[in-house]
Tab-separated table of C-alpha atoms in Angstrom:
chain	number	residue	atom	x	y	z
A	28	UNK	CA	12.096	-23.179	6.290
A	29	UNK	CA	13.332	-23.353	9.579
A	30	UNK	CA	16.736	-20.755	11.034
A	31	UNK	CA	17.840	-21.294	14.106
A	32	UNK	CA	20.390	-17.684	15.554
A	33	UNK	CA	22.142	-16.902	19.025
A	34	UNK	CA	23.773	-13.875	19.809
A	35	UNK	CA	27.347	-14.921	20.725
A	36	UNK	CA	29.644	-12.943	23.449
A	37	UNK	CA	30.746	-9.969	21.852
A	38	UNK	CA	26.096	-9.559	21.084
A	39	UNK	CA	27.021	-10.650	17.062
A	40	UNK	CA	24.439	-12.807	15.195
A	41	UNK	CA	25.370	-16.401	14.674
A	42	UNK	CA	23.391	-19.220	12.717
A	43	UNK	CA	23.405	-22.164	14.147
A	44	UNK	CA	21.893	-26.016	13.876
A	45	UNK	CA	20.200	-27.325	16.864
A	46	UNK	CA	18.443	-25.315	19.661
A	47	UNK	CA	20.220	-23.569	22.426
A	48	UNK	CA	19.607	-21.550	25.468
A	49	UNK	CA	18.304	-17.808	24.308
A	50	UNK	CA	18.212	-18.769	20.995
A	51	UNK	CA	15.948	-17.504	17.824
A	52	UNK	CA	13.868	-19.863	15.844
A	53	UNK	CA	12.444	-18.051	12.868
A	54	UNK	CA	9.994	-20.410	11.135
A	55	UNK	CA	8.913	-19.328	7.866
A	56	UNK	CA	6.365	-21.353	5.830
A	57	UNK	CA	7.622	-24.130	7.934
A	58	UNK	CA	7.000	-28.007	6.860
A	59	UNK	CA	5.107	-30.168	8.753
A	60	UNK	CA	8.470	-32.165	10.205
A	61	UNK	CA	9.848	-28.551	11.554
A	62	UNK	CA	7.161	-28.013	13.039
A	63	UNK	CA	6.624	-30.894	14.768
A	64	UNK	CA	10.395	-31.121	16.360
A	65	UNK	CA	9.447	-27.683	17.464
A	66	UNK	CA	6.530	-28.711	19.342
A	67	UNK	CA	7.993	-31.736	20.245
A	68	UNK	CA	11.412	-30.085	21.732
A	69	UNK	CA	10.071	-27.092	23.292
A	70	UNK	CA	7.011	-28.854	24.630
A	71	UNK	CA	4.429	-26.378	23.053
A	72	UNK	CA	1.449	-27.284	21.391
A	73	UNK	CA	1.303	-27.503	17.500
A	74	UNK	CA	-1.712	-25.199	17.441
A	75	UNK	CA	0.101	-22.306	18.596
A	76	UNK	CA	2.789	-22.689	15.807
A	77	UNK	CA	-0.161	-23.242	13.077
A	78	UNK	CA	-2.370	-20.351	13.899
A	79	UNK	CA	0.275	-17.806	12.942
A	80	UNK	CA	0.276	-19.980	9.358
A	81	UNK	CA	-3.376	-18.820	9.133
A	82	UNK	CA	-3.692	-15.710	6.839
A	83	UNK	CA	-7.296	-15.166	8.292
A	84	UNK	CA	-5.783	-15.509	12.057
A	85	UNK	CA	-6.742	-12.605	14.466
A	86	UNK	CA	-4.417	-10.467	16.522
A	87	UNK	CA	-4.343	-11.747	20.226
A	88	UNK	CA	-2.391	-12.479	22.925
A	89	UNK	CA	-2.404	-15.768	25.057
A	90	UNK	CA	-0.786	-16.668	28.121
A	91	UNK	CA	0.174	-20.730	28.629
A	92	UNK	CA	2.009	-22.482	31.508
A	93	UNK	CA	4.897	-22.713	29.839
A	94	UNK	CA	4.789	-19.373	26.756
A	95	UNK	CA	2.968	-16.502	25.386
A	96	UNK	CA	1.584	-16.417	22.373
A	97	UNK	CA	1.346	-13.026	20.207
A	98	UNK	CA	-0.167	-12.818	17.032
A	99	UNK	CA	-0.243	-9.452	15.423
A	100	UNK	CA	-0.740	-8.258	11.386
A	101	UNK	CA	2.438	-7.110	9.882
A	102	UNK	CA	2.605	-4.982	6.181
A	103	UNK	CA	3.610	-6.811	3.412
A	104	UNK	CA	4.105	-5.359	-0.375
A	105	UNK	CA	2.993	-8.114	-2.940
A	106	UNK	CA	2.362	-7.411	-7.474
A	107	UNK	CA	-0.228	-8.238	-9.136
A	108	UNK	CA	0.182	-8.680	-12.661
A	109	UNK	CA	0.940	-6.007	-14.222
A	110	UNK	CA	4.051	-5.352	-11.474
A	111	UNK	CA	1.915	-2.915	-9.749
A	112	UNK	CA	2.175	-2.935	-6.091
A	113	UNK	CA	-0.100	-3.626	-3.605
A	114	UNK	CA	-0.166	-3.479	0.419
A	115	UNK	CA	-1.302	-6.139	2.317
A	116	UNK	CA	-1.218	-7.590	5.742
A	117	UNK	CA	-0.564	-11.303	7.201
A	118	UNK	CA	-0.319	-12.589	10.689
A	119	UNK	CA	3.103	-13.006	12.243
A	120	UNK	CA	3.429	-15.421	15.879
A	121	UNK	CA	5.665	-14.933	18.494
A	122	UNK	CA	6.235	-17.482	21.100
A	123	UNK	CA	8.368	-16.866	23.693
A	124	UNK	CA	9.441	-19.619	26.309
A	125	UNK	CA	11.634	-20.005	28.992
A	126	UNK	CA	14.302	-21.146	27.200
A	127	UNK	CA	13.561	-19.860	23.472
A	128	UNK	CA	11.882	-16.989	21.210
A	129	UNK	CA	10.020	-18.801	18.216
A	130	UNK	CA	8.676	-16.964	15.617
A	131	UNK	CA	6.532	-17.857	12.490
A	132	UNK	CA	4.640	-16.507	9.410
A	133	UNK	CA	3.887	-17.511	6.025
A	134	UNK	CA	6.374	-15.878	4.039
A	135	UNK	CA	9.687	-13.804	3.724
A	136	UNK	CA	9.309	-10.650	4.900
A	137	UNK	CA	11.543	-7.553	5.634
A	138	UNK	CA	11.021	-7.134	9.161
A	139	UNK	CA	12.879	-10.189	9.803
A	140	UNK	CA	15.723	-9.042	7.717
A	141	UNK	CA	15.958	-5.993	9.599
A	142	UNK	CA	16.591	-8.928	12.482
A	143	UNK	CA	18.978	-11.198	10.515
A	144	UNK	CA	21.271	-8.283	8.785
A	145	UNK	CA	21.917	-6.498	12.468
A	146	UNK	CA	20.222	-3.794	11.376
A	147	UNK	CA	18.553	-3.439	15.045
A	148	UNK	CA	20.788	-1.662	17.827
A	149	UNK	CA	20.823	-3.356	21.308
A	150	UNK	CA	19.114	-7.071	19.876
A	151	UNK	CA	19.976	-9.947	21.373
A	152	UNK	CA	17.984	-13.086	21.103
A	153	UNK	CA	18.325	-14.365	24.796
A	154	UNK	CA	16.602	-10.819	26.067
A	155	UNK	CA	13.036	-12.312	24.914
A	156	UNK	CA	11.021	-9.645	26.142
A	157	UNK	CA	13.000	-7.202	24.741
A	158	UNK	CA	13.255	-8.998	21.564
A	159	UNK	CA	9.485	-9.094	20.843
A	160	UNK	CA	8.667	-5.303	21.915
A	161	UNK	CA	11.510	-4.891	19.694
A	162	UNK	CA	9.866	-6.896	16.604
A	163	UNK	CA	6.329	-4.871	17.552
A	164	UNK	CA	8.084	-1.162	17.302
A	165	UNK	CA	9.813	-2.566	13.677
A	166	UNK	CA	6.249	-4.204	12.885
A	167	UNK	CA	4.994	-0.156	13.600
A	168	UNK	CA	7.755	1.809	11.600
A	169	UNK	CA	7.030	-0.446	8.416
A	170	UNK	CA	3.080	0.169	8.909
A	171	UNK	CA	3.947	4.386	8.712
A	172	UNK	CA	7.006	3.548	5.823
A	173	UNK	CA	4.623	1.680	3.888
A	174	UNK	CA	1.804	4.229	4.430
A	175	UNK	CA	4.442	7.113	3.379
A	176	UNK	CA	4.641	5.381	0.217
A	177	UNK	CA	0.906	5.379	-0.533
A	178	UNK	CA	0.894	8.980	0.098
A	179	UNK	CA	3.383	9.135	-2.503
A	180	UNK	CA	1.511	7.131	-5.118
A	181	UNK	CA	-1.567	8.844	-4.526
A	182	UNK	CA	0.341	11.816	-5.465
A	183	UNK	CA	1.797	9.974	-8.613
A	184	UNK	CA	-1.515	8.982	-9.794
A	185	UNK	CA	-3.496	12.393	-9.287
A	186	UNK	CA	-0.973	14.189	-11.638
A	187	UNK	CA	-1.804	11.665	-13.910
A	188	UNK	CA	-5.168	12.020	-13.134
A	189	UNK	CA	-5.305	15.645	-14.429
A	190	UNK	CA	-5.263	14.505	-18.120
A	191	UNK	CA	-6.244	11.421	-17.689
A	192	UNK	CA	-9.682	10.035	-20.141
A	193	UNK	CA	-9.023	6.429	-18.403
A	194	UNK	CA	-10.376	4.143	-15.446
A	195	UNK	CA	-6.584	2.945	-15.305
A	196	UNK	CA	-5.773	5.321	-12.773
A	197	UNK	CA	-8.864	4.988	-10.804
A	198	UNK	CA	-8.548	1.662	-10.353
A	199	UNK	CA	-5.116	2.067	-8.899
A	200	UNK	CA	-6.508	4.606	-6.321
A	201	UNK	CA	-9.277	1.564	-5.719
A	202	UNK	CA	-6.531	-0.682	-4.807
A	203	UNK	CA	-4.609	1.437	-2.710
A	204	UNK	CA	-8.008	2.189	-0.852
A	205	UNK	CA	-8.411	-1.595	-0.276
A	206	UNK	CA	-4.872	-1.392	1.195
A	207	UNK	CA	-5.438	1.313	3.815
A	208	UNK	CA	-8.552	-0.298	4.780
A	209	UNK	CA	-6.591	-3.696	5.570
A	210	UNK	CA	-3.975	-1.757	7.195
A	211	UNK	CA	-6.724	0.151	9.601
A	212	UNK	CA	-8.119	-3.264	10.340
A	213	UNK	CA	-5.108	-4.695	11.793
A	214	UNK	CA	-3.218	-1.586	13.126
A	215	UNK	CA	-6.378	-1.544	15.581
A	216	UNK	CA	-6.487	-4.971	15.940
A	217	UNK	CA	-2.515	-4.855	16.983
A	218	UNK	CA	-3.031	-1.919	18.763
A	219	UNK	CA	-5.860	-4.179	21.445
A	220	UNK	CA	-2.699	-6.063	21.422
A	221	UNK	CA	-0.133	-4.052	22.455
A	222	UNK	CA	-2.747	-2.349	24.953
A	223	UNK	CA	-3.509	-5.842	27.096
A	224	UNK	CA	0.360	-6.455	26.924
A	225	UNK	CA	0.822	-3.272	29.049
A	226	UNK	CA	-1.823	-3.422	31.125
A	227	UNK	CA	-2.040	-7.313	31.600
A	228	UNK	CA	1.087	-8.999	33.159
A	229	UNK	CA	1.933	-11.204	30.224
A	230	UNK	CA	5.928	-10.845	30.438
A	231	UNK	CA	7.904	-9.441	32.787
A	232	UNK	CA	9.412	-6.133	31.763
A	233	UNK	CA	11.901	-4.013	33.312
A	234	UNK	CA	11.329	0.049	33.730
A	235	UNK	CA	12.932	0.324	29.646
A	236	UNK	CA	11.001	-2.367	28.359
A	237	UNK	CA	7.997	-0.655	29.519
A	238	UNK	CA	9.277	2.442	27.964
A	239	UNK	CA	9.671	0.903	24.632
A	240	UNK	CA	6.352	-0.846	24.620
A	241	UNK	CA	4.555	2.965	25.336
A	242	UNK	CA	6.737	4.201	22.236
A	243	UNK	CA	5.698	0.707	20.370
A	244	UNK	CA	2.041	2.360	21.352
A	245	UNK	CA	2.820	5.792	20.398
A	246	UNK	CA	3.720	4.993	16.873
A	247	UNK	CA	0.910	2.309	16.471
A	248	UNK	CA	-1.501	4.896	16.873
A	249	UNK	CA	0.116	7.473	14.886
A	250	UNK	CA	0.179	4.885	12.199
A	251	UNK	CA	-3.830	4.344	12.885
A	252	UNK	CA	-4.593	8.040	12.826
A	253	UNK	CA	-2.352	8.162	9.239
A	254	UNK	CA	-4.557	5.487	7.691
A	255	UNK	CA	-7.735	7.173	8.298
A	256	UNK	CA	-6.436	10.458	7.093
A	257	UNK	CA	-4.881	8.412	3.917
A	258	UNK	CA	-8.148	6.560	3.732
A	259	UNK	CA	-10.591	9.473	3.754
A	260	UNK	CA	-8.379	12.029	1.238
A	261	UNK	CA	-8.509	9.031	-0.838
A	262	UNK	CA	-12.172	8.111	-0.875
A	263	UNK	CA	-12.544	12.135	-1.636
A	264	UNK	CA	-10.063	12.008	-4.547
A	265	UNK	CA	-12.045	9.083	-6.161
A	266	UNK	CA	-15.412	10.694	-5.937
A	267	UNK	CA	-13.265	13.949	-7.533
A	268	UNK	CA	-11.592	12.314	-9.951
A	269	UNK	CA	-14.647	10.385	-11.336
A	270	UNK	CA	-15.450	13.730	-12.121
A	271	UNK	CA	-12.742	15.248	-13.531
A	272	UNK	CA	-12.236	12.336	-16.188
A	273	UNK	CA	-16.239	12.540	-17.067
A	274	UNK	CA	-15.030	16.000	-17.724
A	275	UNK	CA	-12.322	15.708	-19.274
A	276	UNK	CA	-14.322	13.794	-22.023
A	277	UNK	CA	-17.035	16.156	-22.057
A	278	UNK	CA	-14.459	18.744	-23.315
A	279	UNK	CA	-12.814	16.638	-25.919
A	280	UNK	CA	-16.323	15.990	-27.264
A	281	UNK	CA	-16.757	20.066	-27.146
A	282	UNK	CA	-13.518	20.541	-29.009
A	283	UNK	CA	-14.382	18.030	-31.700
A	284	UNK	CA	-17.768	19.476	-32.245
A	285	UNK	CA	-16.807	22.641	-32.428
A	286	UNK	CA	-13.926	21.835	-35.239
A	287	UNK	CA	-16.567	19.839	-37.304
A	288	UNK	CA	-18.804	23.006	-37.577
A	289	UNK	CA	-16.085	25.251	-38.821
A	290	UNK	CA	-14.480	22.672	-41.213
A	291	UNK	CA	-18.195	22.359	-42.842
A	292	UNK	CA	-18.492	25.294	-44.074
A	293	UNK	CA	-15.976	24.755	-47.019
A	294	UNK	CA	-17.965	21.497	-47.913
A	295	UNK	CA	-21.622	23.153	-47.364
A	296	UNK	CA	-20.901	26.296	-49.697
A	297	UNK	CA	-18.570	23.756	-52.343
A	298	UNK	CA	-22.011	21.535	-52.821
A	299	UNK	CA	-24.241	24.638	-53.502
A	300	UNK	CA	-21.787	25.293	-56.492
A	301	UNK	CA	-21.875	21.902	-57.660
A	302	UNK	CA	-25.277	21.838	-57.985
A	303	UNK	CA	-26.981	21.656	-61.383
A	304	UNK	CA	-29.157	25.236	-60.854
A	305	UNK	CA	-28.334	28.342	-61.822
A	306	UNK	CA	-25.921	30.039	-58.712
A	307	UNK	CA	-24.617	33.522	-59.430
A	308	UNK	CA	-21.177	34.055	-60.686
A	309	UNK	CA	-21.100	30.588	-61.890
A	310	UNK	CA	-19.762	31.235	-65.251
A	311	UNK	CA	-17.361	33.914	-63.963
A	312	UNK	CA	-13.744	32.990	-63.899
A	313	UNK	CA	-12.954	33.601	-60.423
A	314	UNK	CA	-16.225	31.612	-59.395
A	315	UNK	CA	-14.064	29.118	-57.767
A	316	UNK	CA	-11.677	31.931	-55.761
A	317	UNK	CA	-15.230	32.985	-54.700
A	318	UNK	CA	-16.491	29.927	-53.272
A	319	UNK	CA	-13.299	29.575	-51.356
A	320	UNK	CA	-13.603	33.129	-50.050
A	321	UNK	CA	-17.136	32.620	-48.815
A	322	UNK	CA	-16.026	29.486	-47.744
A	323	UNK	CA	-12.781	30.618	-45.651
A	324	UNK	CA	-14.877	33.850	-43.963
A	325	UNK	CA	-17.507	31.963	-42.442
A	326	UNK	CA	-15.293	29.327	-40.927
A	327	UNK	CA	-13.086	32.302	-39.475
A	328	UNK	CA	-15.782	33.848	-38.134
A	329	UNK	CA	-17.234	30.816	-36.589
A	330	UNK	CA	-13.664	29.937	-35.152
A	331	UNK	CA	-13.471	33.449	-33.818
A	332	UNK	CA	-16.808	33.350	-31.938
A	333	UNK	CA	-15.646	29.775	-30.654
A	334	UNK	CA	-12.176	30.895	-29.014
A	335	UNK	CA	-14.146	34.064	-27.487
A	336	UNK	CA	-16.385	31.492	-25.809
A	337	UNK	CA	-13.635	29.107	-24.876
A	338	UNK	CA	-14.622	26.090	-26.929
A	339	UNK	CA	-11.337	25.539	-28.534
């Protein structure tokens, strides 16, 4: 799907159908056809479209005669079957050339959106260089949303965990483990990035632009130092919880044992009177009233001794 958008006069978003001066091209999961007349009418090569289509892709940044390519990881949230979600990351491209900003990645994604729906104060698609250091600060603040929210389902899940006899649980905190490790992989990645964009001369950026790229910085390694601070309570609260549930068992198994002894005491002293000896009092009759009193003291006792000791 190819969108092409141009900020008008009065700095509004407009969609429009053939490529202009300062305009947007937002390629996502683009045919083979769009990308061609891409290539074709902006005179770049098809490579550098195609290499932000790769999910495996690295974060880099190139320099051509004619653009710059940066490729950076961006968060996405996808659902696996049972409608639990899961953080991932995918490449996103930016090309920017003298006459256009391109941008491409595999699928929808909210950071875009935040593009499309105005939602970004001071955008306008013919500042390029502001438009990508732009798109890297949004690429940032989703990174430390996105991480908020696994704090917040780690949370979820170790209340749960607390009663919990299940692996259910523990393999949710397994999968959000696998998510801050991607994340930590390509917010240093990015972060390489963003450092060789400041200290290289890759565009040319005015005294704000540089400005914004140091906050674009700021927050990428705030998000970094999150993940490994997510990542390590995490790989603490499995080893815990592991625990805890082996525990948990272990003390339903306690409480069970401990409520077979006492109920077989009625059953044990019930057999000695049915058995065909001679038992005292067994022609009396109140026999059975004392069966069920010998029967009824020793389980109280034995319940009594158990609740001193905790058992129950």
């Amino acid at each position: 799907m190819m969108n092409i958008y141009l900020s008008n006069e009065q700095g509004k978003l407009e969609e429009i159908h053939e490529l202009k001066n300062g305009c947007w091209v937002n390629l996502v999961s683009p045919t083979e056809s769009e990308i061609r007349y891409i290539a074709e009418h902006l005179n770049i090569p098809i490579d550098s479209i195609k290499d932000a289509l790769d999910d495996e892709e690295r974060s880099r940044i190139e320099k051509e005669d004619n653009h710059v390519l940066i490729i950076v990881d961006i968060p996405i949230i996808t659902y696996d079957e049972g409608n639990i979600p899961t953080y991932e990351t995918i490449p996103i491209g930016m090309i920017i050339t003298n006459t256009c900003f391109i941008t491409v990645c595999l699928q929808e994604n909210p950071i875009f959106e935040e593009f499309t729906k105005s939602k970004v104060k001071n955008f306008y698609t013919y500042m390029k260089t502001r438009f990508a250091l732009q798109m890297l600060y949004m690429i940032s603040t989703y990174y430390l949303r996105y991480l908020k929210q696994i704090n917040r389902k780690t949370s979820e899940i170790e209340k749960q965990l607390h009663q919990s006899m299940q692996n259910k649980e523990l393999f949710s905190l397994l999968s959000l483990e696998k998510s801050l490790v991607y994340f930590t992989t390509s917010l240093k990645a990015n972060n390489i990035v963003m450092e060789r964009l400041l200290r290289l001369n890759y565009l040319r950026m005015y005294e704000d632009d540089q400005e914004l790229l140091e906050d674009v910085i700021i927050e990428n390694k705030q998000a970094i130092e999150m993940t490994e601070v997510y990542s390590s309570i995490l790989s603490g609260m499995m080893d815990a919880f592991a625990s805890v549930i082996s525990n948990n068992l272990n003390i339903v198994m306690k409480f069970l044992a401990a409520i077979t002894i006492v109920i077989s005491f009625p059953t044990m002293v019930t057999s000695f009177y049915g058995m065909n000896v001679p038992i005292p009092y067994q022609d009396k009759p109140y026999a059975y009233l004392i069966a069920l009193g010998i029967s009824f003291t020793l389980s109280s006792i034995t319940a009594f001794v158990f609740w001193k000791k905790r058992y129950f």
